[in-house]
CSV table of C-alpha atoms and ligand atoms in Angstrom, one decimal:
chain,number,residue,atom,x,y,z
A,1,UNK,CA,100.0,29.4,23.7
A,2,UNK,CA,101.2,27.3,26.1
A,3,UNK,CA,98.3,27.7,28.4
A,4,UNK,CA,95.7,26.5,25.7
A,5,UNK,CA,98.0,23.4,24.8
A,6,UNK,CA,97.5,22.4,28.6
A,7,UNK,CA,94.1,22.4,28.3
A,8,UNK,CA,93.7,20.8,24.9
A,9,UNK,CA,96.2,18.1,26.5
A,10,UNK,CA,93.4,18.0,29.5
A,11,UNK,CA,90.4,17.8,27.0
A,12,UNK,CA,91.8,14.3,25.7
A,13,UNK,CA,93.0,13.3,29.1
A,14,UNK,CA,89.5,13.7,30.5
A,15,UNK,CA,88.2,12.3,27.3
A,16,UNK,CA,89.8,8.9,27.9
A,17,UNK,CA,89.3,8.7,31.5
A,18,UNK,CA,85.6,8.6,30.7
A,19,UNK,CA,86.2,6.1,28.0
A,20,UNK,CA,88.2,4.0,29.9
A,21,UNK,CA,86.1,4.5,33.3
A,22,UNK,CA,82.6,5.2,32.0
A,23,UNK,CA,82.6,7.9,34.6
A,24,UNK,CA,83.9,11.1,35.4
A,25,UNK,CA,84.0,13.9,37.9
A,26,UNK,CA,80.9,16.1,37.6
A,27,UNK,CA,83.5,19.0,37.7
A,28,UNK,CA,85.6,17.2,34.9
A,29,UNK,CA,82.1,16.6,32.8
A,30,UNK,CA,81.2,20.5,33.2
A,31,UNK,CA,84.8,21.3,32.4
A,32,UNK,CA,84.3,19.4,29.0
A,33,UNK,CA,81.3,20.6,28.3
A,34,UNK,CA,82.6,24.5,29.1
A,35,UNK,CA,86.1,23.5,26.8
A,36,UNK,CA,85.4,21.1,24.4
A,37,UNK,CA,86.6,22.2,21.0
A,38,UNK,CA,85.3,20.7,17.5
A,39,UNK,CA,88.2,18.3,17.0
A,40,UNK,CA,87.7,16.4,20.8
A,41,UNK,CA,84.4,16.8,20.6
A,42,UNK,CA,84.8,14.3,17.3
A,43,UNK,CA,87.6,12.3,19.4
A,44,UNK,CA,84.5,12.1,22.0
A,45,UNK,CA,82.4,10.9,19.1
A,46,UNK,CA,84.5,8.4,18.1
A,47,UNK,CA,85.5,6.5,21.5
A,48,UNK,CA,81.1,6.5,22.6
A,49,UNK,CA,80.7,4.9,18.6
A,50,UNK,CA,83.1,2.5,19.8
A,51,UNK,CA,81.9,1.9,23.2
A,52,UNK,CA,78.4,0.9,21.6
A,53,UNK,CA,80.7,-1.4,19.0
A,54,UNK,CA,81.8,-3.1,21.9
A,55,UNK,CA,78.6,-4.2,23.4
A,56,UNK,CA,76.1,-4.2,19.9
A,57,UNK,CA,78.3,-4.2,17.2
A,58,UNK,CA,76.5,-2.1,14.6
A,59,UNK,CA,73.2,-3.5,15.7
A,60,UNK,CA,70.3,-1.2,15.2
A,61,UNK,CA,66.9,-2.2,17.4
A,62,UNK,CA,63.5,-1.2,15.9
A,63,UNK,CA,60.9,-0.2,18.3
A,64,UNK,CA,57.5,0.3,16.4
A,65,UNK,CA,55.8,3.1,18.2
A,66,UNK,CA,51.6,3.5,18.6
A,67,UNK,CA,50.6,6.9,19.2
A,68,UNK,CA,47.8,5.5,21.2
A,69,UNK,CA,46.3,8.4,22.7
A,70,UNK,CA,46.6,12.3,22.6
A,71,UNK,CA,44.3,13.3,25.4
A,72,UNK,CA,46.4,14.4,28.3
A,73,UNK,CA,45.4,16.0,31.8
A,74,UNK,CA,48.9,17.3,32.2
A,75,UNK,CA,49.9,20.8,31.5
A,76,UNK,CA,53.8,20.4,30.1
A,77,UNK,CA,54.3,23.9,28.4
A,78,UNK,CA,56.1,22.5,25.6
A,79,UNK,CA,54.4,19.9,24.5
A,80,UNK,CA,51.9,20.0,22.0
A,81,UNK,CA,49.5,17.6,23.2
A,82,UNK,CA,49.1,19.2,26.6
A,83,UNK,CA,45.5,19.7,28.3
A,84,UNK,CA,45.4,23.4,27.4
A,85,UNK,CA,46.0,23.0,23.6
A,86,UNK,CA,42.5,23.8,22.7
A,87,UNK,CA,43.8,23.3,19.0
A,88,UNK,CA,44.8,20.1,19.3
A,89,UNK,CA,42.9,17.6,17.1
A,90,UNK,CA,42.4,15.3,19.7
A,91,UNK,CA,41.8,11.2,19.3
A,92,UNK,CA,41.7,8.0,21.1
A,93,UNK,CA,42.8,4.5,19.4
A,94,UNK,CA,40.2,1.4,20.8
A,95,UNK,CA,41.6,-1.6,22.2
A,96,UNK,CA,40.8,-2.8,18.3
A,97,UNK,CA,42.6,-0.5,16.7
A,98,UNK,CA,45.8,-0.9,19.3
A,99,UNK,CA,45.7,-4.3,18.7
A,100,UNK,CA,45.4,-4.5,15.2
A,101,UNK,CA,48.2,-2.1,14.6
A,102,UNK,CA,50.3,-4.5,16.8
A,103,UNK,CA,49.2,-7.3,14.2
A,104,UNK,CA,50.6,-5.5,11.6
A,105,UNK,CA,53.5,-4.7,12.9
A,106,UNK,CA,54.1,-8.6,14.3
A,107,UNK,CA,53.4,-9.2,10.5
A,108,UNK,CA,56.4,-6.8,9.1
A,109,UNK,CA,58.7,-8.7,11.4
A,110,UNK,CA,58.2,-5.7,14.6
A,111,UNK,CA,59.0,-7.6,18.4
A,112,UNK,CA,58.5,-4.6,20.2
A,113,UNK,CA,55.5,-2.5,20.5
A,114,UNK,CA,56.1,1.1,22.3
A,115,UNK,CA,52.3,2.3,23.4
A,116,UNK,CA,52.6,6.0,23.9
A,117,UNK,CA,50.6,8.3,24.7
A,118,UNK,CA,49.3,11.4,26.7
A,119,UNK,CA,47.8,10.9,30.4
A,120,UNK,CA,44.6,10.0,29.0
A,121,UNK,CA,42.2,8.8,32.3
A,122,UNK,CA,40.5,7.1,29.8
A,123,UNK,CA,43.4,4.7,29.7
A,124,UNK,CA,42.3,2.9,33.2
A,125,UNK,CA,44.4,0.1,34.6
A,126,UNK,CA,41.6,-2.0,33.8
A,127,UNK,CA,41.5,-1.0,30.3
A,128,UNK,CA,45.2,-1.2,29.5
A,129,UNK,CA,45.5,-4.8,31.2
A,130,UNK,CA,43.0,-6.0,28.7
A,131,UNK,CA,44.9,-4.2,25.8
A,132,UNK,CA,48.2,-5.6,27.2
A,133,UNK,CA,47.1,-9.0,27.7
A,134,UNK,CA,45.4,-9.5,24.5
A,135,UNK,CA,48.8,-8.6,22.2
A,136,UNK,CA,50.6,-10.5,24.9
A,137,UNK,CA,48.2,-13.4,23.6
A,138,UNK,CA,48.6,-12.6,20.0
A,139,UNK,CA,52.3,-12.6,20.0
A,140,UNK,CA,53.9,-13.9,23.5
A,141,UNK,CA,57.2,-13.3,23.0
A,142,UNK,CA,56.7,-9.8,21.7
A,143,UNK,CA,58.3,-7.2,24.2
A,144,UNK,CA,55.7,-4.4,25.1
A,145,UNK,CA,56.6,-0.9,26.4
A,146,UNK,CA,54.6,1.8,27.9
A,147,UNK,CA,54.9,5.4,27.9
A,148,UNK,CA,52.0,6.9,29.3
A,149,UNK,CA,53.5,9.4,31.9
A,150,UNK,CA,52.8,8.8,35.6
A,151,UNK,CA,50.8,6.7,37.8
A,152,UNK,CA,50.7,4.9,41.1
A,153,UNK,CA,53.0,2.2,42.6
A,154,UNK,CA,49.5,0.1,42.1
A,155,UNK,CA,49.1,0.9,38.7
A,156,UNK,CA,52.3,-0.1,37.2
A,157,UNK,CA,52.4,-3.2,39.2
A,158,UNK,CA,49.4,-4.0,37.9
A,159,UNK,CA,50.8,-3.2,34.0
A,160,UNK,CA,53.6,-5.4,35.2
A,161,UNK,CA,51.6,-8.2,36.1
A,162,UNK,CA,50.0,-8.2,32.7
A,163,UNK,CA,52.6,-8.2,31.3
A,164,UNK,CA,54.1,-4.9,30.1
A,165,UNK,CA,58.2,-5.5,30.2
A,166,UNK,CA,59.3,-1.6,29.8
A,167,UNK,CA,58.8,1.8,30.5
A,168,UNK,CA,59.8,5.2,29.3
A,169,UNK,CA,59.0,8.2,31.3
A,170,UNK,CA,61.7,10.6,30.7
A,171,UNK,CA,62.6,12.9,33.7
A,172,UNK,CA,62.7,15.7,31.2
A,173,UNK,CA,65.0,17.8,33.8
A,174,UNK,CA,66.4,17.3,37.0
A,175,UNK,CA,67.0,20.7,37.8
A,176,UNK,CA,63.9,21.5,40.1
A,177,UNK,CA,62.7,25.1,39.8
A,178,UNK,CA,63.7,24.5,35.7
A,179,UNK,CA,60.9,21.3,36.5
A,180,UNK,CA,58.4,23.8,37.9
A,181,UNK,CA,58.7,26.1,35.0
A,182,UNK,CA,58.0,23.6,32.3
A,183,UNK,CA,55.5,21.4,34.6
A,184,UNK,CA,53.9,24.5,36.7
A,185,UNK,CA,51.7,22.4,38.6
A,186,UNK,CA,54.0,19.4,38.7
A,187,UNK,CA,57.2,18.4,40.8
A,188,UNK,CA,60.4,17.0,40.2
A,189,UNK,CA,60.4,14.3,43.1
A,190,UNK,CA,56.9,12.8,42.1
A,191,UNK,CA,58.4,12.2,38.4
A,192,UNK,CA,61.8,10.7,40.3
A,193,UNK,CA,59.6,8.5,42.4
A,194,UNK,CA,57.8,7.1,39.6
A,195,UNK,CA,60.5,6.1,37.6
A,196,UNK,CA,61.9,4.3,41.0
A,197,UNK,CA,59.0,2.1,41.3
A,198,UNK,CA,59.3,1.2,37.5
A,199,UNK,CA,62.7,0.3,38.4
A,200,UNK,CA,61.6,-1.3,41.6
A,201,UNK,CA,59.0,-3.3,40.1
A,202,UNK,CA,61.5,-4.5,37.4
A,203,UNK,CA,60.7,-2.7,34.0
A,204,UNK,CA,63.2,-2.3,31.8
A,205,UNK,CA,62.8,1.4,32.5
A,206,UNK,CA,64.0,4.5,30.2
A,207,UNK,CA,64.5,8.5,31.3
A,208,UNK,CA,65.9,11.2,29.7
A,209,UNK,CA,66.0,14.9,29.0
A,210,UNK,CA,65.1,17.5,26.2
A,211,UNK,CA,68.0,18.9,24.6
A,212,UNK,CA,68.6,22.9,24.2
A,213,UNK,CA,66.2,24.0,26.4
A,214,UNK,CA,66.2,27.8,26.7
A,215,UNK,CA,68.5,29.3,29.2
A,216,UNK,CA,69.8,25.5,30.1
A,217,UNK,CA,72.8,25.5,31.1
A,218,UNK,CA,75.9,23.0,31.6
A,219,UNK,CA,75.9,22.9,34.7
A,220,UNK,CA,72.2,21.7,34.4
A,221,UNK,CA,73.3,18.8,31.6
A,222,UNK,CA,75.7,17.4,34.2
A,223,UNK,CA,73.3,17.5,36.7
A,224,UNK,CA,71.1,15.4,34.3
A,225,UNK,CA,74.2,13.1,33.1
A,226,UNK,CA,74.6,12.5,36.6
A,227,UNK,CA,71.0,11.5,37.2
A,228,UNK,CA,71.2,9.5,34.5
A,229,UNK,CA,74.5,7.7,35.5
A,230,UNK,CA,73.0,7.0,39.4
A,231,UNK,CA,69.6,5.5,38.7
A,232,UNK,CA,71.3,3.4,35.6
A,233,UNK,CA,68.1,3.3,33.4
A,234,UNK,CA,68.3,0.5,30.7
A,235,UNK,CA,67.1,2.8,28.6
A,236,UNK,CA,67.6,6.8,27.9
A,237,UNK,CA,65.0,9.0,25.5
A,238,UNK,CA,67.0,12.1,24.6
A,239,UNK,CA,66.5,14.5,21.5
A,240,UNK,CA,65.8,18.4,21.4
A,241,UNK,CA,64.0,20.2,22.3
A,242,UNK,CA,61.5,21.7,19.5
A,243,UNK,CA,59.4,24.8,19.6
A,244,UNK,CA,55.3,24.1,19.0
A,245,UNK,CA,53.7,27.2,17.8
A,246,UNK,CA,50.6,26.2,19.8
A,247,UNK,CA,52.4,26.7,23.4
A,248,UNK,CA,53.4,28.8,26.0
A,249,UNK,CA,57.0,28.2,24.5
A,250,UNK,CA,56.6,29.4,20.9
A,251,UNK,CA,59.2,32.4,21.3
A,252,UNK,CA,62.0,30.1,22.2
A,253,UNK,CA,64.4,28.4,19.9
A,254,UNK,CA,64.4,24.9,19.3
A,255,UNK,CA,67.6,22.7,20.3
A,256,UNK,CA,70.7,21.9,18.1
A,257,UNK,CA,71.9,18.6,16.8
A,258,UNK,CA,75.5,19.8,17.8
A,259,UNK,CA,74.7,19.5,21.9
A,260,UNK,CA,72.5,17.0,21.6
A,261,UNK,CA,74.8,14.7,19.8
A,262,UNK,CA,77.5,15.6,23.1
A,263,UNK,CA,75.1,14.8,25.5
A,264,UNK,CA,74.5,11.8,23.5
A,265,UNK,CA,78.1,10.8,23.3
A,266,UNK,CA,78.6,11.4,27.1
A,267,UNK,CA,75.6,9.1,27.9
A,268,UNK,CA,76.8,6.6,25.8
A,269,UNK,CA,80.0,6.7,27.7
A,270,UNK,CA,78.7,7.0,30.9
A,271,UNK,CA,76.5,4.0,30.3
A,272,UNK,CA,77.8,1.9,28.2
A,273,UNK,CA,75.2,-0.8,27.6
A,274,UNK,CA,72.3,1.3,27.7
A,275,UNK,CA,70.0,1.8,25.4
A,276,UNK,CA,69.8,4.5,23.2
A,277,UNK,CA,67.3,5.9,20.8
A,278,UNK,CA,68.6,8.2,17.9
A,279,UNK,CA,65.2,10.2,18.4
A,280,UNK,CA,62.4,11.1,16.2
A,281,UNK,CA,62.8,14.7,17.3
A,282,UNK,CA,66.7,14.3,16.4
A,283,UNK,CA,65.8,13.2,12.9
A,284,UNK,CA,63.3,16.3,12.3
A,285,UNK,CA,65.3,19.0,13.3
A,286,UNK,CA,68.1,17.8,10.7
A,287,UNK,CA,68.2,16.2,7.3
A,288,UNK,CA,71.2,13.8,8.9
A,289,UNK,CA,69.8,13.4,12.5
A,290,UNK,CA,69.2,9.7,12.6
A,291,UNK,CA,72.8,8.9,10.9
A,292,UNK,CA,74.1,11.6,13.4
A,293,UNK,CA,72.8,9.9,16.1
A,294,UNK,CA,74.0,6.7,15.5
A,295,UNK,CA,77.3,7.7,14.9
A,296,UNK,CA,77.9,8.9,18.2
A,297,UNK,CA,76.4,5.7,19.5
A,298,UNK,CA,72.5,5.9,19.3
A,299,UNK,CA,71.5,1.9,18.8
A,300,UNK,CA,67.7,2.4,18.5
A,301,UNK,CA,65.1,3.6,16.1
A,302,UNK,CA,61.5,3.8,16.5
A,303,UNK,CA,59.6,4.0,13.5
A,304,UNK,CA,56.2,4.6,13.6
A,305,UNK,CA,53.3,2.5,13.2
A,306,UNK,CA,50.2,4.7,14.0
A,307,UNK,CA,47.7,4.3,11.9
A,308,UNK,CA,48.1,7.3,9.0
A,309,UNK,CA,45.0,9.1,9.7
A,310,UNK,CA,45.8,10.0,13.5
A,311,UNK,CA,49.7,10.8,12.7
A,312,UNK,CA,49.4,13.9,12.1
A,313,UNK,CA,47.8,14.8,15.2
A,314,UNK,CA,50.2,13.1,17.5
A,315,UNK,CA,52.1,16.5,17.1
A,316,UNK,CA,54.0,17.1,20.4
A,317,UNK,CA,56.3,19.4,18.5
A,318,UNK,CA,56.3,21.3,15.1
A,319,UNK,CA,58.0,19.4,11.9
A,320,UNK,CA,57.9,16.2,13.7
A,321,UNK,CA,58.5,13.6,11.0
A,322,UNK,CA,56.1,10.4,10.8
A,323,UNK,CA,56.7,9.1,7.2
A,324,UNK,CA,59.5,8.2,5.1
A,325,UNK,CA,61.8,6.1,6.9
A,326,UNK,CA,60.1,7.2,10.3
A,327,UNK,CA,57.4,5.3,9.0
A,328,UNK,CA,57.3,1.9,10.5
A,329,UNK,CA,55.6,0.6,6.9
A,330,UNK,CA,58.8,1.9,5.5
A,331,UNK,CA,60.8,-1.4,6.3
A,332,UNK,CA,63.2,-1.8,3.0
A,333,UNK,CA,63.9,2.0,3.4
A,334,UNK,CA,64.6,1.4,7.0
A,335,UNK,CA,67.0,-1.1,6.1
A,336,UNK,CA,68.3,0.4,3.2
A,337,UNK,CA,69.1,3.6,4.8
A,338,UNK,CA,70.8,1.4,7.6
A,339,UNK,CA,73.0,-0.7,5.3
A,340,UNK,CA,74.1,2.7,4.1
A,341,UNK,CA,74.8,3.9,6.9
A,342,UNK,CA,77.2,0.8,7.4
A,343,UNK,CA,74.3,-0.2,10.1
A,344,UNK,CA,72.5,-4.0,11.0
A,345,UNK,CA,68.5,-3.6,10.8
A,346,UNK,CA,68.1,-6.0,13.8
A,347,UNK,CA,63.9,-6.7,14.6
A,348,UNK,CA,64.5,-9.0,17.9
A,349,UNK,CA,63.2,-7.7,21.1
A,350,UNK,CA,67.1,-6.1,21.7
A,351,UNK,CA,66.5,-6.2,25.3
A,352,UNK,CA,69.1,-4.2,27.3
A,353,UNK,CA,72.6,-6.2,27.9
A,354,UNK,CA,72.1,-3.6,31.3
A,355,UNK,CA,69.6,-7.0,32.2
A,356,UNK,CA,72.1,-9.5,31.5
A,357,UNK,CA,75.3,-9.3,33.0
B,401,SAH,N1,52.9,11.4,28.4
B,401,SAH,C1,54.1,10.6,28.4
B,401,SAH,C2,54.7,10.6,27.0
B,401,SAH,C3,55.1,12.0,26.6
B,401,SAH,S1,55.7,12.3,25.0
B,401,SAH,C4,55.0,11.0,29.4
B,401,SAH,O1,54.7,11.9,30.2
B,401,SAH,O2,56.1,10.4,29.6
B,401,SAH,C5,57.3,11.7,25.0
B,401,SAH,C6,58.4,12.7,25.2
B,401,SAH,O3,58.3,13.6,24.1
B,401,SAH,C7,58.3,13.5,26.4
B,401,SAH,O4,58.8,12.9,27.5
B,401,SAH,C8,59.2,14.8,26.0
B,401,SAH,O5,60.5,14.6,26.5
B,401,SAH,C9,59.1,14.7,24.5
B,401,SAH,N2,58.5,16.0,24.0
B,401,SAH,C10,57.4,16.6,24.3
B,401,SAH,N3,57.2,17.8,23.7
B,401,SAH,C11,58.4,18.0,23.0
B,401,SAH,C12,58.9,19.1,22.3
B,401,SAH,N4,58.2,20.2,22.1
B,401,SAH,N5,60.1,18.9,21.7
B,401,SAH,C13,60.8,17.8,21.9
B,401,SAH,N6,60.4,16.8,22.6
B,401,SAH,C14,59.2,16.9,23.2
């Protein structure tokens, strides 16, 4: 009896030291993660919802997102786009259709534009200067981020110079044989490199991991937290994982809200200012995802603004939700499901306060 009252007195100990110190020992974060019970877990909830209060108030930042592309030359094993999917429906937006979709979106009130797609070599530098440059022309004070996986120091310096302000490439694990497994042609460092020269070339640049991978363990997620805390991305992607019945990793289990809203939490309080999606893939796997999300201090949502008739194929995962209030069309629902939520629909470009200090 005692002996569990010491360690529930430790749980909250450790709880606030993070809070108060946005860092911890890895040790202390693995012990958390190992002890944690239901009520500090909520305790934990509450102090990273109040950490985001601090710095955003109950802002929320809407990102539309362009599914530009869903070729891809990698070969990710749980991603439902990869090269190998023969059944994928495969398309391509033009530089017309990009840009148009970005029209629309400036018209709803949308200041950032979020072009992702697969590693389509289609996609040249040359090609997605022009595309850059021309919504840069449309709307200059739009912000415009990229997620289009990796490419040379070159290349992104040369999305830079045209203008391109962010960058998400998640480093989906930093456990490298776990890397291997789910990139088997791929390593770890090339992904960590990349997402150094984003940094380097001044993106504002976002990682992150998939949640409830199979077999993942703690000890992996403080690896990752730790990762996450050293290269101090303005921005971290992070949802779970969900299976795709098309890929090598149909058997396995998708993730659960429950762990990803802790490593959620614990990024939030590791990070205070960063910014932090409450994910599509969060919202599909649970009817309360997005509110979830926020709650534990998630500050970003980004609804979509592909054009309906390639939606459905931009299927990286099974159930993913596109319409509704994913949908970026859906503005008064947006804001009304915010406002319920006790939530601020804010359109500006919400760049990071990581940028500002
Ligand atoms: N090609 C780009 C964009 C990839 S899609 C890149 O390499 O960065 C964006 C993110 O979706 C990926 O980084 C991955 O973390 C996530 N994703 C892919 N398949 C998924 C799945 N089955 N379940 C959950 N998230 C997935």
């Amino acid at each position: 009896m005692e002996l569990r009252e010491e360690t529930r007195d430790k749980a909250i100990l450790l709880i606030d030291k993070l809070y108060n110190e946005n860092d911890l020992r890895d040790e202390d974060l693995l012990w958390l993660l190992d002890n944690m019970n239901k009520k500090e877990k909520e305790y934990m909830f509450s102090l990273s919802k109040k950490t985001r209060d601090k710095y955003y108030g109950k802002n929320v930042y809407l990102r539309s997102l362009i599914e530009f592309t869903n070729y891809c030359k990698r070969e990710c094993i749980y991603c439902g786009i990869n090269a190998y999917n023969k059944k994928a429906n495969r398309y391509r937006l033009t530089k017309e259709e990009i840009v148009e979709a970005c029209k629309n979106g400036k018209s709803l009130g949308y200041n950032t534009f979020v072009l992702q797609g697969g590693e389509d070599p289609y996609f040249t530098d040359e090609k997605m200067c022009e595309i850059i440059k021309e919504i840069k022309r449309i709307d200059p004070n739009c912000a415009i981020t990229l997620s289009m996986g990796e490419r040379s120091y070159e290349s992104y310096k040369a999305l830079k110079d045209s203008g391109a302000d962010r960058y998400l490439l998640r480093h989906e694990t930093s456990n490298p044989d776990y890397y291997k497994w789910l990139h088997p042609k791929s390593v770890l460092d090339t992904r960590v490199e990349c997402i150094k020269n984003l940094k380097k070339l001044g993106f504002q640049t976002g990682t992150g991991i998939m949640v409830g991978l199979p077999g993942y363990t703690n000890k992996d997620y403080v690896r990752d937290l730790r990762f996450i805390k050293t290269i101090s991305p303005e921005m971290v992607g992070l949802g779970p994982f969900i299976t795709h019945k098309d890929t090598e990793m149909r058997e396995y289990k998708s993730g659960d809200i429950d762990t990803t809203l802790t490593i959620l939490s614990m990024v939030r309080l590791l990070l205070p200012k960063v910014l932090l999606p409450a994910t599509t893939a969060l919202a599909s796997i649970a009817e309360n995802g997005r509110k979830a999300g926020l709650d534990v201090g998630s500050n970003v949502i980004m609804p979509n603004l592909t054009p309906v008739e390639y939606r459905g194929d931009y299927m990286l995962y099974n159930s993913k939700k596109s319409s509704g209030s994913e949908s970026a069309q859906a503005l008064n629902m947006i804001k009304n499901e915010l406002d319920s939520f006790g939530y601020i629909c804010n359109m500006s470009r919400g760049d990071s306060k990581m940028c500002v200090e």
